[in-house]
PDB file of C-alpha atoms in Angstrom:
ATOM      1  CA  MET A   1      -3.889 -18.898  60.576  1.00 60.00           C
ATOM      2  CA  THR A   2      -3.205 -15.534  62.207  1.00 64.00           C
ATOM      3  CA  ALA A   3      -4.443 -12.204  60.840  1.00 60.00           C
ATOM      4  CA  ILE A   4      -0.885 -11.338  59.722  1.00 57.00           C
ATOM      5  CA  GLU A   5      -0.446 -14.693  57.949  1.00 66.00           C
ATOM      6  CA  THR A   6      -3.745 -14.155  56.108  1.00 69.00           C
ATOM      7  CA  PHE A   7      -2.199 -11.325  54.082  1.00 83.00           C
ATOM      8  CA  ARG A   8       1.218 -12.873  53.397  1.00 91.00           C
ATOM      9  CA  PRO A   9       1.966 -14.634  50.087  1.00 96.00           C
ATOM     10  CA  ARG A  10       0.416 -18.085  50.365  1.00 97.00           C
ATOM     11  CA  VAL A  11       0.294 -21.257  48.296  1.00 98.00           C
ATOM     12  CA  ARG A  12      -2.172 -24.007  49.191  1.00 98.00           C
ATOM     13  CA  VAL A  13      -0.999 -27.539  48.404  1.00 98.00           C
ATOM     14  CA  ILE A  14      -3.802 -29.885  47.362  1.00 98.00           C
ATOM     15  CA  ASP A  15      -3.961 -33.670  47.194  1.00 98.00           C
ATOM     16  CA  LEU A  16      -6.968 -35.701  46.075  1.00 98.00           C
ATOM     17  CA  GLU A  17      -7.995 -39.310  46.461  1.00 97.00           C
ATOM     18  CA  THR A  18     -10.655 -40.525  44.054  1.00 95.00           C
ATOM     19  CA  GLY A  19     -13.174 -43.319  43.735  1.00 90.00           C
ATOM     20  CA  GLY A  20     -12.868 -43.703  39.970  1.00 82.00           C
ATOM     21  CA  ASN A  21     -12.089 -41.697  36.849  1.00 79.00           C
ATOM     22  CA  GLY A  22     -15.190 -39.499  36.502  1.00 80.00           C
ATOM     23  CA  PRO A  23     -15.130 -35.692  36.876  1.00 79.00           C
ATOM     24  CA  ASN A  24     -16.864 -35.819  40.280  1.00 82.00           C
ATOM     25  CA  ASP A  25     -15.206 -38.944  41.692  1.00 93.00           C
ATOM     26  CA  VAL A  26     -13.247 -37.254  44.499  1.00 96.00           C
ATOM     27  CA  CYS A  27     -13.535 -39.172  47.783  1.00 97.00           C
ATOM     28  CA  GLU A  28     -11.016 -37.158  49.857  1.00 98.00           C
ATOM     29  CA  ILE A  29      -9.277 -33.795  49.641  1.00 98.00           C
ATOM     30  CA  GLY A  30      -6.291 -32.782  51.735  1.00 98.00           C
ATOM     31  CA  TRP A  31      -4.536 -29.433  51.979  1.00 98.00           C
ATOM     32  CA  GLN A  32      -1.451 -27.844  53.497  1.00 98.00           C
ATOM     33  CA  ASP A  33      -0.503 -24.158  53.332  1.00 98.00           C
ATOM     34  CA  VAL A  34       2.946 -22.700  52.657  1.00 98.00           C
ATOM     35  CA  ILE A  35       3.457 -18.981  53.360  1.00 98.00           C
ATOM     36  CA  GLN A  36       6.227 -16.445  52.877  1.00 98.00           C
ATOM     37  CA  ASP A  37       7.626 -14.964  56.078  1.00 96.00           C
ATOM     38  CA  SER A  38       8.460 -11.291  56.512  1.00 94.00           C
ATOM     39  CA  ASP A  39      12.124 -12.048  55.743  1.00 96.00           C
ATOM     40  CA  GLY A  40      11.188 -13.548  52.360  1.00 96.00           C
ATOM     41  CA  THR A  41      11.628 -17.223  53.234  1.00 98.00           C
ATOM     42  CA  TRP A  42       8.842 -19.718  52.701  1.00 98.00           C
ATOM     43  CA  GLU A  43       7.635 -21.990  55.502  1.00 98.00           C
ATOM     44  CA  VAL A  44       5.147 -24.833  55.979  1.00 98.00           C
ATOM     45  CA  THR A  45       2.421 -23.638  58.355  1.00 97.00           C
ATOM     46  CA  ALA A  46       0.125 -25.425  60.797  1.00 96.00           C
ATOM     47  CA  GLU A  47      -2.801 -24.825  58.414  1.00 95.00           C
ATOM     48  CA  ARG A  48      -3.650 -28.277  57.071  1.00 97.00           C
ATOM     49  CA  GLY A  49      -6.597 -30.610  56.960  1.00 97.00           C
ATOM     50  CA  ALA A  50      -8.630 -33.184  55.073  1.00 98.00           C
ATOM     51  CA  LEU A  51     -12.255 -33.891  54.283  1.00 98.00           C
ATOM     52  CA  LEU A  52     -13.912 -37.047  53.041  1.00 98.00           C
ATOM     53  CA  VAL A  53     -16.138 -36.561  50.006  1.00 97.00           C
ATOM     54  CA  ASN A  54     -19.058 -38.628  48.741  1.00 96.00           C
ATOM     55  CA  PRO A  55     -18.284 -39.571  45.109  1.00 95.00           C
ATOM     56  CA  GLY A  56     -21.941 -40.457  44.523  1.00 93.00           C
ATOM     57  CA  HIS A  57     -21.279 -44.102  43.692  1.00 92.00           C
ATOM     58  CA  PRO A  58     -19.338 -47.078  45.052  1.00 94.00           C
ATOM     59  CA  ILE A  59     -15.561 -46.632  45.154  1.00 93.00           C
ATOM     60  CA  SER A  60     -13.784 -48.943  42.723  1.00 91.00           C
ATOM     61  CA  ALA A  61     -11.713 -51.788  44.136  1.00 93.00           C
ATOM     62  CA  ASP A  62      -8.687 -50.561  42.185  1.00 91.00           C
ATOM     63  CA  THR A  63      -8.675 -47.178  43.918  1.00 93.00           C
ATOM     64  CA  MET A  64      -9.737 -48.602  47.288  1.00 94.00           C
ATOM     65  CA  ALA A  65      -6.633 -50.786  47.180  1.00 95.00           C
ATOM     66  CA  VAL A  66      -4.515 -47.613  46.958  1.00 94.00           C
ATOM     67  CA  HIS A  67      -6.048 -45.325  49.594  1.00 96.00           C
ATOM     68  CA  HIS A  68      -8.166 -47.804  51.631  1.00 96.00           C
ATOM     69  CA  ILE A  69     -11.141 -45.420  51.890  1.00 97.00           C
ATOM     70  CA  LEU A  70     -14.350 -47.442  52.270  1.00 96.00           C
ATOM     71  CA  ASP A  71     -17.815 -46.674  50.925  1.00 95.00           C
ATOM     72  CA  VAL A  72     -19.232 -46.645  54.456  1.00 97.00           C
ATOM     73  CA  GLN A  73     -16.760 -43.906  55.413  1.00 96.00           C
ATOM     74  CA  VAL A  74     -17.979 -41.513  52.718  1.00 97.00           C
ATOM     75  CA  ALA A  75     -21.682 -42.389  52.718  1.00 96.00           C
ATOM     76  CA  ASP A  76     -22.649 -39.338  54.798  1.00 96.00           C
ATOM     77  CA  ALA A  77     -19.909 -37.017  53.503  1.00 97.00           C
ATOM     78  CA  PRO A  78     -20.709 -33.932  51.363  1.00 97.00           C
ATOM     79  CA  PHE A  79     -20.487 -34.037  47.591  1.00 96.00           C
ATOM     80  CA  TRP A  80     -17.530 -32.507  45.748  1.00 96.00           C
ATOM     81  CA  LYS A  81     -19.525 -29.604  44.326  1.00 95.00           C
ATOM     82  CA  GLU A  82     -20.640 -28.659  47.842  1.00 96.00           C
ATOM     83  CA  ILE A  83     -17.205 -28.289  49.437  1.00 96.00           C
ATOM     84  CA  ALA A  84     -14.592 -27.846  46.692  1.00 97.00           C
ATOM     85  CA  ALA A  85     -14.697 -24.053  46.425  1.00 97.00           C
ATOM     86  CA  SER A  86     -14.475 -23.518  50.193  1.00 97.00           C
ATOM     87  CA  ILE A  87     -11.123 -25.353  50.313  1.00 98.00           C
ATOM     88  CA  LEU A  88      -9.694 -24.233  46.985  1.00 98.00           C
ATOM     89  CA  ARG A  89     -10.622 -20.578  47.564  1.00 97.00           C
ATOM     90  CA  PRO A  90     -10.007 -20.070  51.308  1.00 95.00           C
ATOM     91  CA  PRO A  91     -10.465 -16.708  53.057  1.00 93.00           C
ATOM     92  CA  GLY A  92      -7.518 -14.344  52.792  1.00 93.00           C
ATOM     93  CA  ARG A  93      -4.739 -14.176  50.268  1.00 94.00           C
ATOM     94  CA  ILE A  94      -4.054 -17.099  47.946  1.00 96.00           C
ATOM     95  CA  ASP A  95      -1.347 -16.721  45.292  1.00 98.00           C
ATOM     96  CA  ALA A  96      -1.376 -20.231  43.816  1.00 98.00           C
ATOM     97  CA  LEU A  97      -2.489 -23.796  44.284  1.00 98.00           C
ATOM     98  CA  ALA A  98       0.042 -26.618  44.089  1.00 98.00           C
ATOM     99  CA  ALA A  99       0.124 -30.378  43.717  1.00 98.00           C
ATOM    100  CA  HIS A 100       2.580 -33.093  42.758  1.00 98.00           C
ATOM    101  CA  ARG A 101       1.766 -33.913  39.126  1.00 97.00           C
ATOM    102  CA  ALA A 102      -0.839 -31.176  39.316  1.00 98.00           C
ATOM    103  CA  ALA A 103      -2.516 -32.189  36.052  1.00 97.00           C
ATOM    104  CA  PHE A 104      -4.348 -34.901  38.023  1.00 96.00           C
ATOM    105  CA  GLU A 105      -5.763 -32.481  40.617  1.00 97.00           C
ATOM    106  CA  GLN A 106      -6.648 -29.982  37.893  1.00 97.00           C
ATOM    107  CA  ARG A 107      -8.979 -32.545  36.312  1.00 95.00           C
ATOM    108  CA  TYR A 108     -11.240 -32.142  39.341  1.00 96.00           C
ATOM    109  CA  CYS A 109     -10.251 -28.697  40.693  1.00 97.00           C
ATOM    110  CA  THR A 110     -11.589 -26.808  37.696  1.00 96.00           C
ATOM    111  CA  PRO A 111     -11.745 -22.995  37.390  1.00 97.00           C
ATOM    112  CA  ARG A 112     -15.372 -23.235  38.509  1.00 96.00           C
ATOM    113  CA  PHE A 113     -14.062 -24.157  41.957  1.00 97.00           C
ATOM    114  CA  THR A 114     -10.667 -22.416  41.968  1.00 98.00           C
ATOM    115  CA  GLY A 115     -11.719 -19.087  40.501  1.00 97.00           C
ATOM    116  CA  GLY A 116      -8.851 -19.367  38.040  1.00 97.00           C
ATOM    117  CA  THR A 117      -6.067 -19.473  40.656  1.00 98.00           C
ATOM    118  CA  PRO A 118      -2.803 -20.551  38.930  1.00 98.00           C
ATOM    119  CA  TRP A 119      -1.164 -23.904  39.677  1.00 98.00           C
ATOM    120  CA  ILE A 120       2.343 -25.044  40.564  1.00 98.00           C
ATOM    121  CA  CYS A 121       3.335 -28.606  39.666  1.00 98.00           C
ATOM    122  CA  THR A 122       6.023 -29.713  42.125  1.00 98.00           C
ATOM    123  CA  TRP A 123       6.918 -32.690  39.903  1.00 98.00           C
ATOM    124  CA  LYS A 124       7.819 -30.423  36.980  1.00 98.00           C
ATOM    125  CA  CYS A 125       9.640 -27.954  39.225  1.00 98.00           C
ATOM    126  CA  ALA A 126      11.595 -30.650  41.070  1.00 98.00           C
ATOM    127  CA  MET A 127      13.096 -31.843  37.782  1.00 98.00           C
ATOM    128  CA  ARG A 128      14.279 -28.287  37.109  1.00 97.00           C
ATOM    129  CA  VAL A 129      15.762 -27.577  40.543  1.00 98.00           C
ATOM    130  CA  TRP A 130      17.088 -31.063  41.429  1.00 98.00           C
ATOM    131  CA  PRO A 131      17.814 -32.677  38.023  1.00 96.00           C
ATOM    132  CA  ASP A 132      20.517 -34.960  39.445  1.00 95.00           C
ATOM    133  CA  LEU A 133      18.075 -36.894  41.631  1.00 96.00           C
ATOM    134  CA  PRO A 134      17.289 -40.371  40.264  1.00 93.00           C
ATOM    135  CA  ARG A 135      13.501 -40.293  40.836  1.00 94.00           C
ATOM    136  CA  PHE A 136      10.820 -37.616  41.159  1.00 97.00           C
ATOM    137  CA  SER A 137       7.730 -39.187  42.698  1.00 97.00           C
ATOM    138  CA  ASN A 138       6.402 -37.463  45.821  1.00 98.00           C
ATOM    139  CA  GLN A 139       7.508 -40.210  48.203  1.00 98.00           C
ATOM    140  CA  MET A 140      10.869 -40.791  46.492  1.00 98.00           C
ATOM    141  CA  LEU A 141      11.650 -37.077  46.808  1.00 98.00           C
ATOM    142  CA  ARG A 142      10.715 -37.359  50.468  1.00 98.00           C
ATOM    143  CA  TYR A 143      13.302 -40.032  51.215  1.00 98.00           C
ATOM    144  CA  GLN A 144      15.958 -38.918  48.734  1.00 98.00           C
ATOM    145  CA  ARG A 145      15.911 -35.358  50.072  1.00 98.00           C
ATOM    146  CA  MET A 146      14.763 -35.854  53.693  1.00 98.00           C
ATOM    147  CA  PRO A 147      13.351 -32.269  53.905  1.00 98.00           C
ATOM    148  CA  SER A 148      14.047 -30.479  57.169  1.00 98.00           C
ATOM    149  CA  GLY A 149      11.127 -30.147  59.554  1.00 98.00           C
ATOM    150  CA  LEU A 150       9.061 -32.922  57.994  1.00 98.00           C
ATOM    151  CA  VAL A 151       7.480 -34.873  60.849  1.00 98.00           C
ATOM    152  CA  HIS A 152       7.508 -38.486  59.692  1.00 98.00           C
ATOM    153  CA  GLU A 153       4.225 -39.449  61.372  1.00 98.00           C
ATOM    154  CA  ILE A 154       2.239 -36.500  59.956  1.00 98.00           C
ATOM    155  CA  GLY A 155       3.265 -37.639  56.482  1.00 98.00           C
ATOM    156  CA  LEU A 156       1.660 -41.057  56.995  1.00 97.00           C
ATOM    157  CA  PRO A 157      -0.120 -43.023  55.756  1.00 96.00           C
ATOM    158  CA  ALA A 158       1.018 -42.446  52.203  1.00 95.00           C
ATOM    159  CA  HIS A 159      -1.725 -42.232  49.562  1.00 94.00           C
ATOM    160  CA  ARG A 160      -4.074 -40.370  51.868  1.00 97.00           C
ATOM    161  CA  ALA A 161      -4.857 -36.777  51.028  1.00 98.00           C
ATOM    162  CA  MET A 162      -3.566 -34.777  53.991  1.00 98.00           C
ATOM    163  CA  PRO A 163      -0.316 -36.733  54.559  1.00 98.00           C
ATOM    164  CA  ASP A 164       0.529 -36.538  50.856  1.00 98.00           C
ATOM    165  CA  ALA A 165      -0.240 -32.794  50.755  1.00 98.00           C
ATOM    166  CA  TYR A 166       1.951 -32.326  53.835  1.00 98.00           C
ATOM    167  CA  VAL A 167       4.895 -34.091  52.157  1.00 98.00           C
ATOM    168  CA  THR A 168       4.402 -32.151  48.915  1.00 98.00           C
ATOM    169  CA  ALA A 169       4.351 -28.884  50.865  1.00 98.00           C
ATOM    170  CA  HIS A 170       7.892 -29.518  52.115  1.00 98.00           C
ATOM    171  CA  HIS A 171       9.095 -29.988  48.543  1.00 98.00           C
ATOM    172  CA  LEU A 172       7.243 -26.818  47.542  1.00 98.00           C
ATOM    173  CA  ARG A 173       8.771 -24.838  50.413  1.00 98.00           C
ATOM    174  CA  ASP A 174      12.278 -25.811  49.329  1.00 98.00           C
ATOM    175  CA  LEU A 175      11.508 -25.132  45.668  1.00 98.00           C
ATOM    176  CA  LEU A 176      10.206 -21.652  46.507  1.00 98.00           C
ATOM    177  CA  ASN A 177      13.285 -20.941  48.596  1.00 98.00           C
ATOM    178  CA  ALA A 178      15.529 -22.091  45.745  1.00 98.00           C
ATOM    179  CA  SER A 179      13.692 -20.212  43.008  1.00 97.00           C
ATOM    180  CA  SER A 180      10.751 -17.791  42.813  1.00 97.00           C
ATOM    181  CA  LEU A 181       6.983 -18.121  42.746  1.00 98.00           C
ATOM    182  CA  LEU A 182       6.847 -16.666  39.232  1.00 98.00           C
ATOM    183  CA  GLN A 183       9.523 -19.082  37.994  1.00 98.00           C
ATOM    184  CA  LEU A 184       7.724 -22.103  39.433  1.00 98.00           C
ATOM    185  CA  LEU A 185       4.482 -20.963  37.812  1.00 98.00           C
ATOM    186  CA  SER A 186       6.280 -20.540  34.480  1.00 98.00           C
ATOM    187  CA  TRP A 187       7.847 -24.010  34.618  1.00 98.00           C
ATOM    188  CA  SER A 188       4.477 -25.474  35.622  1.00 98.00           C
ATOM    189  CA  ASN A 189       2.851 -24.059  32.493  1.00 98.00           C
ATOM    190  CA  GLU A 190       5.282 -25.986  30.278  1.00 97.00           C
ATOM    191  CA  PRO A 191       5.569 -29.749  29.791  1.00 97.00           C
ATOM    192  CA  GLY A 192       7.869 -31.540  32.208  1.00 97.00           C
ATOM    193  CA  LEU A 193      11.582 -31.255  31.348  1.00 96.00           C
ATOM    194  CA  LEU A 194      12.812 -34.817  31.876  1.00 95.00           C
ATOM    195  CA  PRO A 195      16.520 -34.885  32.856  1.00 93.00           C
ATOM    196  CA  ARG A 196      17.166 -38.350  31.412  1.00 89.00           C
ATOM    197  CA  VAL A 197      15.992 -40.732  28.692  1.00 86.00           C
ATOM    198  CA  PRO A 198      12.657 -42.108  29.987  1.00 85.00           C
ATOM    199  CA  SER A 199      12.351 -45.382  28.046  1.00 80.00           C
ATOM    200  CA  GLY A 200      14.016 -47.784  25.658  1.00 80.00           C
ATOM    201  CA  PRO A 201      17.533 -49.252  25.810  1.00 82.00           C
ATOM    202  CA  ASP A 202      19.012 -45.939  27.053  1.00 81.00           C
ATOM    203  CA  ARG A 203      16.456 -45.494  29.834  1.00 84.00           C
ATOM    204  CA  GLY A 204      17.925 -43.645  32.810  1.00 86.00           C
ATOM    205  CA  LYS A 205      20.864 -42.247  30.858  1.00 85.00           C
ATOM    206  CA  GLY A 206      21.423 -38.630  29.914  1.00 84.00           C
ATOM    207  CA  TRP A 207      20.260 -37.342  26.543  1.00 79.00           C
ATOM    208  CA  LEU A 208      23.328 -38.724  24.769  1.00 69.00           C
ATOM    209  CA  THR A 209      22.984 -39.138  21.029  1.00 71.00           C
ATOM    210  CA  ASP A 210      21.354 -36.945  18.416  1.00 74.00           C
ATOM    211  CA  GLU A 211      19.653 -40.033  16.970  1.00 77.00           C
ATOM    212  CA  THR A 212      17.923 -40.785  20.277  1.00 77.00           C
ATOM    213  CA  LEU A 213      16.887 -37.166  20.657  1.00 85.00           C
ATOM    214  CA  GLN A 214      15.454 -36.951  17.156  1.00 85.00           C
ATOM    215  CA  GLU A 215      13.352 -40.039  17.848  1.00 85.00           C
ATOM    216  CA  PHE A 216      12.014 -38.731  21.154  1.00 88.00           C
ATOM    217  CA  ALA A 217      11.384 -35.285  19.630  1.00 90.00           C
ATOM    218  CA  ARG A 218       8.550 -36.931  17.666  1.00 89.00           C
ATOM    219  CA  ASP A 219       7.047 -38.770  20.656  1.00 90.00           C
ATOM    220  CA  ARG A 220       3.347 -38.545  21.505  1.00 92.00           C
ATOM    221  CA  ASP A 221       4.080 -37.842  25.182  1.00 94.00           C
ATOM    222  CA  ALA A 222       4.299 -34.067  25.614  1.00 95.00           C
ATOM    223  CA  ASP A 223       6.899 -34.251  28.411  1.00 95.00           C
ATOM    224  CA  ILE A 224       9.201 -36.554  26.429  1.00 93.00           C
ATOM    225  CA  ARG A 225       8.794 -34.522  23.239  1.00 92.00           C
ATOM    226  CA  PHE A 226       9.422 -31.210  25.019  1.00 94.00           C
ATOM    227  CA  SER A 227      12.510 -32.565  26.804  1.00 93.00           C
ATOM    228  CA  ALA A 228      14.102 -33.910  23.625  1.00 91.00           C
ATOM    229  CA  GLN A 229      13.298 -30.770  21.643  1.00 91.00           C
ATOM    230  CA  THR A 230      14.731 -28.563  24.399  1.00 92.00           C
ATOM    231  CA  GLU A 231      18.012 -30.484  24.386  1.00 90.00           C
ATOM    232  CA  LEU A 232      18.195 -30.352  20.594  1.00 90.00           C
ATOM    233  CA  ARG A 233      17.617 -26.595  20.688  1.00 89.00           C
ATOM    234  CA  ARG A 234      20.393 -26.284  23.269  1.00 87.00           C
ATOM    235  CA  ARG A 235      22.684 -28.081  20.811  1.00 86.00           C
ATOM    236  CA  GLY A 236      21.451 -25.947  17.900  1.00 84.00           C
ATOM    237  CA  GLU A 237      20.214 -29.034  16.063  1.00 78.00           C
ATOM    238  CA  TYR A 238      16.424 -28.923  16.360  1.00 72.00           C
ATOM    239  CA  THR A 239      14.217 -29.152  13.280  1.00 70.00           C
ATOM    240  CA  GLU A 240      10.439 -29.532  13.250  1.00 69.00           C
ATOM    241  CA  GLN A 241       9.375 -33.187  13.396  1.00 56.00           C
ATOM    242  CA  SER A 242       6.173 -35.119  12.881  1.00 47.00           C
ATOM    243  CA  VAL A 243       4.765 -36.662  16.060  1.00 49.00           C
ATOM    244  CA  VAL A 244       4.622 -40.465  16.245  1.00 48.00           C
ATOM    245  CA  GLU A 245       2.937 -42.817  18.685  1.00 49.00           C
ATOM    246  CA  SER A 246       4.875 -43.455  21.903  1.00 46.00           C
ATOM    247  CA  ALA A 247       5.465 -47.074  22.892  1.00 46.00           C
ATOM    248  CA  GLN A 248       6.045 -46.415  26.602  1.00 47.00           C
ATOM    249  CA  LYS A 249       5.304 -43.728  29.166  1.00 50.00           C
ATOM    250  CA  SER A 250       7.858 -42.158  31.469  1.00 51.00           C
ATOM    251  CA  PHE A 251       8.235 -43.536  34.955  1.00 47.00           C
ATOM    252  CA  LEU A 252      10.411 -40.767  36.390  1.00 60.00           C
TER     253      LEU A 252
END
């Protein structure tokens, strides 16, 4: 990164691979920077990388089957607490961190390591900016949208930290150019606004009937509940509801 780029608005995209579900189970971190040019447009930079991390115990077979990182590959790697802050709080200006479904990364990238830097969730923001798309996973957005400038080979293999961060950064760039940094941060602080019914017999359809909305407005899942309540408010028909147990999660 050049001296000029160091002082421009910058968002660092983060992706983690883990060896289990514990608070220190990170086995790889990848990053990719997005900066704002002098003309106000946002661009993906050449600043990217990845580091293997020793999770302190054997990697579970379930997670190994996803990212294919072996215990022998991380045996001599540093521990999470030794390297997290250096990547999450890089030298120079940093306006936000970002990740796709950022709640996962935030479980491990705590304020102790980030210094309280705010987060953008590209999953939540994508549903706001591109609500007509059928799916919102990182890789589905990649092939539905085919972002300009994305080098196919750099974004592979999927489910490794740097390639996934690189793909996410292209979504983030386009989101920032379609909206504003402050707006993305605001959306990211709210539950996800699902554009369609996430489960049940009307799955995949728009929020059609008041009866369906009233049911989902009591759901345990915060994203589903928020989405149904928002649509009811738009219709002027929202009343406070008791929350009930959700039978199925969203797969958007």
